[in-house]
XYZ file of C-alpha atoms in Angstrom:
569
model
C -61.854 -120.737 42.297
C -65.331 -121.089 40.755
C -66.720 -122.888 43.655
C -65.019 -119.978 46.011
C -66.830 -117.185 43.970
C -70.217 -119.420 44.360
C -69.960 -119.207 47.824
C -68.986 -115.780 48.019
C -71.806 -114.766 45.894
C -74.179 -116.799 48.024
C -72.998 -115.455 51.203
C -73.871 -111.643 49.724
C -76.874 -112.311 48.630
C -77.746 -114.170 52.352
C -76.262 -110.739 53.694
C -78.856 -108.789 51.786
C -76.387 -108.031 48.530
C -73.564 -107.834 46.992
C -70.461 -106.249 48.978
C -70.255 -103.375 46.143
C -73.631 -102.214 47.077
C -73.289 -101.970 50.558
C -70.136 -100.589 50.390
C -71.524 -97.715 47.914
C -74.769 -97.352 50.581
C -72.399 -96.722 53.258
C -69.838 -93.872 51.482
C -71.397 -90.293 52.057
C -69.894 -87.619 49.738
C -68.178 -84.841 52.267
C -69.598 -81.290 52.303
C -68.705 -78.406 50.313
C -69.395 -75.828 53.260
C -69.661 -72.357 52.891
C -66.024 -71.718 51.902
C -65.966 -74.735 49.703
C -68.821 -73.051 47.826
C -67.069 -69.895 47.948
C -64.236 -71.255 46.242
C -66.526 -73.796 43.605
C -68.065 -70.769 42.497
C -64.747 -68.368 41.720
C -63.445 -71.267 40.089
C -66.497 -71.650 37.980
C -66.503 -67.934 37.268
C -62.930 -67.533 36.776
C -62.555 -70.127 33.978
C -62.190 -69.023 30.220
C -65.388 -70.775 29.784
C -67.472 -68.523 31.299
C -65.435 -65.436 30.128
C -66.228 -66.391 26.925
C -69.803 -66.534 27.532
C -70.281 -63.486 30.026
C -68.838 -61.847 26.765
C -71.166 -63.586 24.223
C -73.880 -62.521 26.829
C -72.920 -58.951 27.112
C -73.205 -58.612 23.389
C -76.681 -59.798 23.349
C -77.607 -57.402 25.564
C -76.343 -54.792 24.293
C -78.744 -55.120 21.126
C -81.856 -53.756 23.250
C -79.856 -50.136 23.408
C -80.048 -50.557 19.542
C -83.323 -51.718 19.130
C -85.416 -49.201 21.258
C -84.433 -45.461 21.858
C -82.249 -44.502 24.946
C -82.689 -41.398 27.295
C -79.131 -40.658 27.092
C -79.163 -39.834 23.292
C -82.551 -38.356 23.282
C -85.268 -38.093 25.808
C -87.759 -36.997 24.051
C -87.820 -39.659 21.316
C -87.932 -42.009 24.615
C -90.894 -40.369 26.176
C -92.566 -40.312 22.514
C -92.559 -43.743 22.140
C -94.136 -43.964 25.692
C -96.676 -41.778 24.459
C -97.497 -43.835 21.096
C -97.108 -47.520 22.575
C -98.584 -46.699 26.385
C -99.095 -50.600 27.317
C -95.440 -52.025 25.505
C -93.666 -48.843 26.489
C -94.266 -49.013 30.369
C -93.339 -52.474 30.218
C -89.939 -51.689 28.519
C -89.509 -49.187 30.501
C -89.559 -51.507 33.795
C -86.977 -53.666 32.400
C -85.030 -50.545 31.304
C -84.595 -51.311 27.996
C -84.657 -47.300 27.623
C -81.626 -47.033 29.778
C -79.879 -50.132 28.763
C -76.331 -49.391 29.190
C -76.409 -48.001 32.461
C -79.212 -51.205 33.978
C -78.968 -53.383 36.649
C -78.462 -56.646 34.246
C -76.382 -55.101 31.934
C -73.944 -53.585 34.637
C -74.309 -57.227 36.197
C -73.022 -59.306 33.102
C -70.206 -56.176 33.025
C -68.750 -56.425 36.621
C -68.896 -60.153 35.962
C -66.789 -60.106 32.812
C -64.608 -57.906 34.462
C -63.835 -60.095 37.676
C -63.734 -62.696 35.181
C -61.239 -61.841 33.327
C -59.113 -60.956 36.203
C -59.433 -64.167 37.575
C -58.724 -66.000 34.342
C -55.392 -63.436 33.347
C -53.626 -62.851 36.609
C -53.140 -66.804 37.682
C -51.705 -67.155 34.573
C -49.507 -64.574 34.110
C -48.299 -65.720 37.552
C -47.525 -69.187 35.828
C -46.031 -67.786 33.004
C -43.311 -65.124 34.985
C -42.607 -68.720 36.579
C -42.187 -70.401 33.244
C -39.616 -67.671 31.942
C -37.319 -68.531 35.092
C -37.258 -71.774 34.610
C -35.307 -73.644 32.293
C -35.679 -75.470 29.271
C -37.586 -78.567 29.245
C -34.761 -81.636 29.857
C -33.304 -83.275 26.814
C -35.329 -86.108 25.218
C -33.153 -89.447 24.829
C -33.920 -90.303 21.491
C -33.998 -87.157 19.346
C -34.679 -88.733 16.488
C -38.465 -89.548 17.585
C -39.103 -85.731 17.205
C -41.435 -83.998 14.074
C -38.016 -82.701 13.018
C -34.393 -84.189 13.138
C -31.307 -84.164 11.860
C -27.919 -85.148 12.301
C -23.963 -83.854 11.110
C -20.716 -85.474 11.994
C -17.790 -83.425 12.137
C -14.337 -84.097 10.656
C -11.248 -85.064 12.871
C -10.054 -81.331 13.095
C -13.163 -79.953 14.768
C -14.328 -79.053 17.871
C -14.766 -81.489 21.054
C -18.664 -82.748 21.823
C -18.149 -79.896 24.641
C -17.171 -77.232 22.272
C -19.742 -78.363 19.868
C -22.697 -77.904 22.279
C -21.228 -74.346 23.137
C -21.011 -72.983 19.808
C -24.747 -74.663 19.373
C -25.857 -72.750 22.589
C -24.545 -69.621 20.891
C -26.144 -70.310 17.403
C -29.423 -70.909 19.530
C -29.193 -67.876 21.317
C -28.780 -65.539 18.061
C -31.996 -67.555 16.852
C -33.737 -66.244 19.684
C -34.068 -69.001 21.683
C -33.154 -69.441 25.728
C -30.612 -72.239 26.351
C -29.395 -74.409 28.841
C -26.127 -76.489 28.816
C -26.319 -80.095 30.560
C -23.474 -82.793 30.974
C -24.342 -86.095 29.921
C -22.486 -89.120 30.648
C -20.759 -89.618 27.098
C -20.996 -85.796 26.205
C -23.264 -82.896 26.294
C -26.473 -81.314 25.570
C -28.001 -78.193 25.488
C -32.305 -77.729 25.523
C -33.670 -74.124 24.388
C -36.878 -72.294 23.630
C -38.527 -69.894 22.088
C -42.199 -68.212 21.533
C -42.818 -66.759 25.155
C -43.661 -63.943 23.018
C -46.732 -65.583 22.008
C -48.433 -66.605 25.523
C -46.773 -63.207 26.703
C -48.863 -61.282 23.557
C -51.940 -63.268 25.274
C -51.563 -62.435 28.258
C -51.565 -58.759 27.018
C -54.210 -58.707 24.552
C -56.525 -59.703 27.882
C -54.862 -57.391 30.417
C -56.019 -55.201 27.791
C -59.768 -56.046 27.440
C -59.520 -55.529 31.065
C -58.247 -51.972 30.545
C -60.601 -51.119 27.857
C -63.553 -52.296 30.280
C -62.082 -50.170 33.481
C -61.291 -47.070 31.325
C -64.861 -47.551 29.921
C -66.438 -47.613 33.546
C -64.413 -44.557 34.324
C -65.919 -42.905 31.666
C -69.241 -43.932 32.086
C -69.072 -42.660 35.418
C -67.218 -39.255 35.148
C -68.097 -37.986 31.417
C -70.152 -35.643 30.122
C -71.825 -34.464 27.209
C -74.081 -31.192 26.390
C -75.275 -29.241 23.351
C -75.260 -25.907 23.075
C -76.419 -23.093 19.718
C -74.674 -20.213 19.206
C -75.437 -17.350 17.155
C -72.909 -15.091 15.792
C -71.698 -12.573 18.447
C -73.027 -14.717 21.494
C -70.985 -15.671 23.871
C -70.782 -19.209 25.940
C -69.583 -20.087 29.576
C -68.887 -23.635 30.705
C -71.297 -23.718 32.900
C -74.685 -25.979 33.795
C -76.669 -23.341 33.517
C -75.829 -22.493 29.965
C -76.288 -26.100 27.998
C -79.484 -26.625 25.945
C -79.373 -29.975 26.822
C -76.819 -31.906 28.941
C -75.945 -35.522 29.610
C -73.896 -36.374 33.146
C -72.003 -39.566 33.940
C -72.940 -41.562 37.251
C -70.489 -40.527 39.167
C -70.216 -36.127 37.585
C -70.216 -33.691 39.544
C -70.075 -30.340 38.704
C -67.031 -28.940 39.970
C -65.713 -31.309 36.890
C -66.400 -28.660 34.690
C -63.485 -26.837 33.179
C -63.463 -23.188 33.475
C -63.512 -21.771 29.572
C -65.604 -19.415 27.575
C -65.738 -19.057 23.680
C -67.323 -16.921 21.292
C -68.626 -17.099 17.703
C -66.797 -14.635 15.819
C -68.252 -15.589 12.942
C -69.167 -18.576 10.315
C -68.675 -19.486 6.516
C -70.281 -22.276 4.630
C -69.503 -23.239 1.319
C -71.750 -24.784 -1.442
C -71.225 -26.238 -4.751
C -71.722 -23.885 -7.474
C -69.832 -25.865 -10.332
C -71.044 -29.613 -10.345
C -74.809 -30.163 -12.060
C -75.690 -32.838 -10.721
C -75.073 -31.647 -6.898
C -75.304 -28.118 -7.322
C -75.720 -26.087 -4.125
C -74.337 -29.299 -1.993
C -72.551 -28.158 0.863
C -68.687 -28.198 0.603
C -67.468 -26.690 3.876
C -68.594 -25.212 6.863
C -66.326 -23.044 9.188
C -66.529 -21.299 12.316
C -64.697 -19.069 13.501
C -64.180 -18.603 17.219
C -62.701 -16.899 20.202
C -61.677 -19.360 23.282
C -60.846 -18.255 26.752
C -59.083 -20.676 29.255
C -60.565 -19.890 32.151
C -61.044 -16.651 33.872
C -57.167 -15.207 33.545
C -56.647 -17.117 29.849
C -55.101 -15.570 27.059
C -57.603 -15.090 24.314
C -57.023 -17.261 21.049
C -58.572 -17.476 17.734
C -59.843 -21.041 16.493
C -61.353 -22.952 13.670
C -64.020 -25.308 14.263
C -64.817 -27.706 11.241
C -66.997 -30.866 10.652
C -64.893 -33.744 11.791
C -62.251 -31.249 13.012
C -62.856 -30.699 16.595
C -60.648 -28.229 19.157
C -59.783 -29.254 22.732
C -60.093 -26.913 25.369
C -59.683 -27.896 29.323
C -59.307 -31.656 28.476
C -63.038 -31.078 26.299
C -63.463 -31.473 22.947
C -65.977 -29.231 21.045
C -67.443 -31.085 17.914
C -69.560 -28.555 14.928
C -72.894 -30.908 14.357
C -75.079 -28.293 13.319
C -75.566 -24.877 11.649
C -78.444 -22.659 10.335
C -80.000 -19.287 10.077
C -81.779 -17.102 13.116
C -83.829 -14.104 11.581
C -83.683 -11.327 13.425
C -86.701 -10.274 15.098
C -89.294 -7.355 16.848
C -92.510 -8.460 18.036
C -94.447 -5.467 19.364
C -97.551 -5.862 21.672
C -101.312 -4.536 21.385
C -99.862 -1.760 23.955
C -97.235 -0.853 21.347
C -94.262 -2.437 23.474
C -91.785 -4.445 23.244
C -92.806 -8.198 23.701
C -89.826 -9.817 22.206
C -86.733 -8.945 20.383
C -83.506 -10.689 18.383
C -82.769 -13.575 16.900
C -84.651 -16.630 16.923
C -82.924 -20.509 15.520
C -84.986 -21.663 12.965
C -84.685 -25.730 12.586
C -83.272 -26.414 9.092
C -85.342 -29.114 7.165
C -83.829 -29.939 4.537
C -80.270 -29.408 1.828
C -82.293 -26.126 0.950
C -81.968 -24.913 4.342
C -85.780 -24.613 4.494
C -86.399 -23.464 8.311
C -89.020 -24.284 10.720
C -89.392 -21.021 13.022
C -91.213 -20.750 16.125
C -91.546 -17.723 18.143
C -92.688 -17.060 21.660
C -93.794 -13.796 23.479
C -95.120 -14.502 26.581
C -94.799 -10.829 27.965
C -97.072 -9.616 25.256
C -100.175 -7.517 26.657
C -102.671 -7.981 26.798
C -102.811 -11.383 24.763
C -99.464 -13.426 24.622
C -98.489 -13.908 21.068
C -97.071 -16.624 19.387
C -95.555 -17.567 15.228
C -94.820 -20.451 13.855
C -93.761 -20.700 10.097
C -91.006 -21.093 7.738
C -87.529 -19.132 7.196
C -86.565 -19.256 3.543
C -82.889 -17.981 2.734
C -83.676 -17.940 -1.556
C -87.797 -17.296 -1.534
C -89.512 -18.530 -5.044
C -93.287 -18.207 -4.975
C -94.410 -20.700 -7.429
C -97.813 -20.380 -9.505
C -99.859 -22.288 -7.146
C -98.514 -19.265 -4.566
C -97.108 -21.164 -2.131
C -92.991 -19.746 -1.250
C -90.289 -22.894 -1.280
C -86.769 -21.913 -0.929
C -84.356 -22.740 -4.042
C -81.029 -22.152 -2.382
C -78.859 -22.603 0.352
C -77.703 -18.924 0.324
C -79.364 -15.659 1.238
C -79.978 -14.256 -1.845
C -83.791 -13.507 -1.543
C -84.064 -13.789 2.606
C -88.050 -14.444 3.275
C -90.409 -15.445 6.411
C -93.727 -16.820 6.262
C -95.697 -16.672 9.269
C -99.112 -18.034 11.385
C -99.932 -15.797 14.261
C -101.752 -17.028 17.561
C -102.815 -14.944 20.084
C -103.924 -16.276 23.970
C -102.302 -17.979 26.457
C -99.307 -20.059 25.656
C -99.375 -21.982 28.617
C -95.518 -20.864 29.888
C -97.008 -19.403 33.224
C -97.876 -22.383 34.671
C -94.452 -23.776 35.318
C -94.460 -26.760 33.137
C -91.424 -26.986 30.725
C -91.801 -26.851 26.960
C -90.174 -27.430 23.945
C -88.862 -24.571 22.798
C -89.265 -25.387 19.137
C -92.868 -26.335 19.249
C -96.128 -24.012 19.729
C -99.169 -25.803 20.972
C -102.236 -24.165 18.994
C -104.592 -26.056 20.387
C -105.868 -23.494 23.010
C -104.922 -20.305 21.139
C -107.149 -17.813 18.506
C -105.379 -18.014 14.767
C -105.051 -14.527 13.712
C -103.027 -15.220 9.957
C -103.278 -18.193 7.612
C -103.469 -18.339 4.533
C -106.610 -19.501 5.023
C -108.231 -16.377 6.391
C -109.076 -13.426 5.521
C -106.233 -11.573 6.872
C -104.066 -13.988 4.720
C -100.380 -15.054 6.136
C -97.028 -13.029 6.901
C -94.854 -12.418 4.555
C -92.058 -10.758 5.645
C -88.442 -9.409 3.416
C -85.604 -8.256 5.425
C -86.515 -4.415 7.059
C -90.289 -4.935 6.374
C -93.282 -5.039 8.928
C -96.844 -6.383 9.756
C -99.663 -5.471 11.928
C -101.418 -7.903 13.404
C -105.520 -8.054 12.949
C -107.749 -6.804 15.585
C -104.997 -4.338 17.387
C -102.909 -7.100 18.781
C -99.480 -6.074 18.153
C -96.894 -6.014 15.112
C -94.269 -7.845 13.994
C -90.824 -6.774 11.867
C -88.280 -8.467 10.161
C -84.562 -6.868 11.228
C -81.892 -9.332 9.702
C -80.670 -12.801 9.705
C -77.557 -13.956 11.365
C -75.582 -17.824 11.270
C -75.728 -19.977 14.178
C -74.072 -23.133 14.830
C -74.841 -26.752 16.799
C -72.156 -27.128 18.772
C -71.491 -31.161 21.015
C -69.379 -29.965 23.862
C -67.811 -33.852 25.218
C -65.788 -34.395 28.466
C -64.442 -38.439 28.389
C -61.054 -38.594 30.725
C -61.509 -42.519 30.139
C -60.836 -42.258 26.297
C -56.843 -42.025 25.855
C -57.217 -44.842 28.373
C -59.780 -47.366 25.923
C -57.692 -45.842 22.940
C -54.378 -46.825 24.111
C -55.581 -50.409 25.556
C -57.392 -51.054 22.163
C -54.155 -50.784 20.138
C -52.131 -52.833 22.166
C -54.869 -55.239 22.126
C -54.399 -55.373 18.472
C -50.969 -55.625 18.185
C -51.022 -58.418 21.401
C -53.076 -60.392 19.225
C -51.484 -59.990 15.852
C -48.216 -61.348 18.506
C -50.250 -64.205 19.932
C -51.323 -65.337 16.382
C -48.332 -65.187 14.479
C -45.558 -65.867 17.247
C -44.843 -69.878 16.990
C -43.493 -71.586 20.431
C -40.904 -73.850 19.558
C -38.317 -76.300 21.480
C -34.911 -77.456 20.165
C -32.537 -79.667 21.804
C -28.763 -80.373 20.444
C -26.758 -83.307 21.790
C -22.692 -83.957 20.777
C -20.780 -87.421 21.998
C -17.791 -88.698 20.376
C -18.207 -91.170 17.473
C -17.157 -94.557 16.796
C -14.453 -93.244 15.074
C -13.169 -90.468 17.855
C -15.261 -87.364 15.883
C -17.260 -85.394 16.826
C -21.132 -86.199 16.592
C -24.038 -83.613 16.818
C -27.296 -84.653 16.678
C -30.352 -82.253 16.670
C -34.320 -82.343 17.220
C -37.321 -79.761 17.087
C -40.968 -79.854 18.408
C -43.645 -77.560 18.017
C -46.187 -76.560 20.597
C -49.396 -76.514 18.680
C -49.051 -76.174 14.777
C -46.212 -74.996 13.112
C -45.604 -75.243 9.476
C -42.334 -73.561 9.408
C -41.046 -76.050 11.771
C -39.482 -78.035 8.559
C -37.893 -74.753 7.187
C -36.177 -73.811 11.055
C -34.613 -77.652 10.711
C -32.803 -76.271 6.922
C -32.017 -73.091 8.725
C -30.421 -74.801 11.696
C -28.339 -77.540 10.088
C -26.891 -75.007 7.497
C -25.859 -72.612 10.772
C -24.048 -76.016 11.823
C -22.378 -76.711 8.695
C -21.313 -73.018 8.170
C -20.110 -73.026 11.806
C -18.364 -76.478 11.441
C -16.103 -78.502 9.339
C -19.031 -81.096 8.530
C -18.175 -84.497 6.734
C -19.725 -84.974 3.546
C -21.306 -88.008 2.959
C -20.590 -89.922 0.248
C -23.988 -91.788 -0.973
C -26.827 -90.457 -0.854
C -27.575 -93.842 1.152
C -25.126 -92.384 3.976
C -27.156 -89.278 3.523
C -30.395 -90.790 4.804
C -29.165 -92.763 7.378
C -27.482 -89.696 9.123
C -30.819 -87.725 8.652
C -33.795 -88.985 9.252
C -37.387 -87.396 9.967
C -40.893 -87.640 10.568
C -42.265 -85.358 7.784
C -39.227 -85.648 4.971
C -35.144 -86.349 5.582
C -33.634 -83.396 5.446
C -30.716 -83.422 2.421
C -26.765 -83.854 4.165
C -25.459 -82.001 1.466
C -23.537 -78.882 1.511
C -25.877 -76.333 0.000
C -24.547 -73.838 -3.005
């Protein structure tokens, strides 16, 4: 044999090397192809694997929308930042971390997680519908190799091995398991099952992601939110048109808009007058208002709360906001009318201090503009400048800067309505000057220096911030998220177990029953179902005692502990 293997080796390495070598040179691995590497990569995608880390990925980048400000929420903070960091912002802006949630890369890791999970979920529910037809697994010979056995020998009177494995069956089934009865050659057996709860509350807690990630994507696509202020008395129409600011979905379209109207009738807010500590806190802030379904509606009264929204049209209407708009006349150098009613002052702080801003544009023959502070409770201190020391409108006050030239609205470029660019425009009050600033009490007036106009103060009225949101994905992501939560408490807590009972005849002509379980995973109530079973059999049967508790352990035997052959209590 040596002498063989000499040779052989000598004639391989005469033939340029060993056999092995050549016969590796000469194999060439086949081709994929293009449907090969169709079906390479949906099996890489579809694997649990990479759902798992599309949906690690997806929450990394969704810290970005956190991180930097987002034209959805706000705009203008977005084009501010552009404005302070010029070099960093345009940058950001390319990768659109400004518009995160609705990017190219972050849509791309979504559609991914979504196809994902549908190719992970649906092959195995497939599997499982199969697994629930099918029976039990077959019998094991030797039970007594099982985590969990036991054994029981019935007295002469009871029932046959056939019997035996019937009433077993039945006891199974009552347990909650699914059975199957098999003949064996010297009696029979019967294999059940139980826990497809558990791989059936898996199943649904990621049909269910799936659900919360299409109802999310229909509401990306077809919501819409918009902010409107309403003074008491004014009306509002659902309409484009008549939003102060308004953000669509991808996919809106205006014909999505419901057809309502609704009116502030009126509003209450209520303030702590008891506590000292948090005196003049607010308490409670209601409005009251008239809503209109439609064009043909019946009117009805509601009552619009923080945290208490009202649906109207499938849209919920959410109070952010509320505040006080002085009533206004602002009179020209001609004498006329340049601007008149109430004007939202921007509340800036628990005092309901107010930043007011006021534009007439139609003022002749130099447009006129304010800017200055509401103050519902005035207190001039001793260094004379006015602060406001209450939420109420006990001492109602305006102080004003007036600005006469052009205010730059004729041009065609939008503005902020709550800001006045003074850059470009002649100061005609301050404090500063000469002519001093405007004060202004409820039912007073001012003249403006050098014959440019007046100004009066009529009355102040309430108006409120109102968040008008359209989502027809929500009951969708709402449902889907609670039975994600309950399919998971299911898939956690549901144990899959197998049980198999097997009756023959004895050496003495009784009856036999021997019994094993075995869990699929961990199960530590697996030793407490083996107690439950046997005393089911013993109440069931006419079970022989033993007589020693030798007899008693070699009857019973398991893995973890024997399980006692006595009666119990």
């Amino acid at each position: 044999m040596r002498a063989s293997r000499a040779e052989q080796a000598q004639s391989g390495a005469e033939s340029g090397g060993p056999r092995n070598n050549r016969q590796r040179e000469d194999v060439a691995l086949p081709s994929l192809g293009f449907w090969g590497t169709l079906r390479f990569i949906w099996t890489q995608l579809t694997s649990m694997r990479t759902a798992l880390m599309l949906l690690l990925l997806l929450a990394v980048a969704a810290v970005p929308g956190s991180l930097f400000p987002q034209r959805p929420a706000g705009p203008e903070i977005v084009n501010q930042y552009l404005e302070d960091h010029p070099v960093q912002g345009e940058w950001l802006d390319r990768f659109q971390m400004f518009d995160v949630y609705s990017s190219v890369w972050f849509s791309a890791i979504y559609i991914l997680l979504f196809v994902s999970l549908i190719g992970c979920v649906f092959p195995r529910a497939i599997k499982h519908a199969r697994d629930l037809r099918s029976a039990p697994p077959r019998t094991p010979r030797r039970l007594s190799r099982l985590p969990e056995y036991g054994r029981v020998v019935l007295e002469p009177a009871g029932p046959s091995p056939a019997d035996a494995v019937a009433e077993a069956a039945r006891i199974l089934k009552k347990r909650g398991y699914r059975t199957d009865i098999r003949q064996e050659a010297d009696g029979a057996s019967v294999g059940a099952e139980r826990g497809y709860v558990r791989e059936i509350g898996n199943l649904l807690f990621h049909i269910s992601l799936i659900g919360v990630l299409a109802f999310m994507a229909v509401g990306g696509l077809l919501s819409y939110s918009g902010q409107k202020i309403i003074v008491e008395g004014e009306g509002f129409a659902n309409t484009l048109v008549a939003y102060d600011s308004f953000t669509p979905g991808s996919a809106f379209s205006e014909d999505q808009l419901a057809p309502f109207s609704m009116t502030l009738d009126g509003f209450e807010a209520e303030f702590d007058r008891e506590s000292e500590t948090h005196y003049g806190q607010p308490l409670d802030f209601t409005a009251h208002m008239t809503v209109q379904d439609g064009t043909g509606g019946e009117p009805r009264q509601e009552e619009l709360k923080v945290n208490h929204p009202f649906d109207i049209g499938g849209t919920r209407v959410y109070l952010v906001g509320n505040g006080y708009a002085p009533e206004v006349t602002v009179r020209d150098g001609n004498g006329d009318i340049a601007f008149q009613g109430p004007v939202v002052a921007q509340v800036q702080d628990q005092l309901y201090t107010s930043l007011m801003v006021i534009k007439a544009p139609d003022a002749q023959p130099d447009q006129l503009g304010f800017v200055g502070f509401f103050l519902p409770t005035a207190y001039t201190g001793e260094d004379g400048v006015a602060v406001s020391v209450d939420p109420e409108l006990y001492s109602p006050e305006l102080n004003l800067n007036s600005y006469s030239g052009d205010l730059g609205l004729d041009g065609g470029e939008p503005q902020n309505v709550y800001v006045l660019n003074t850059e470009e425009l002649t100061e005609l009050n301050n404090r500063n000057l000469e002519s001093g600033g405007i004060t202004l009490k409820p039912g007073e007036s001012y003249d403006l220096p050098q014959g440019k106009g007046s100004i009066s103060f009529d009355g102040v009225q309430r108006y409120v911030g109102l968040d008008i949101h359209y989502d027809p994905g929500k009951w969708g992501v709402g449902f889907f998220s609670v039975l994600a939560l309950v399919s998971l408490v299911v898939s956690l807590f549901v144990r899959r177990r197998r049980a198999w009972v097997r009756s023959a005849t004895g050496p003495e002509g009784s009856t036999m029953v021997e019994y094993g379980l075995l869990a699929r995973g961990e199960d530590f109530g697996l030793r407490e179902e083996n107690v439950s079973l046997r005393r089911a059999f013993e109440k069931a049967w006419p079970v022989v005692a033993p007589e020693t508790e030798a007899e008693n352990s070699a009857t019973t035997t398991s893995s973890t502990a024997s399980t006692p052959q006595n009666r119990p209590e």
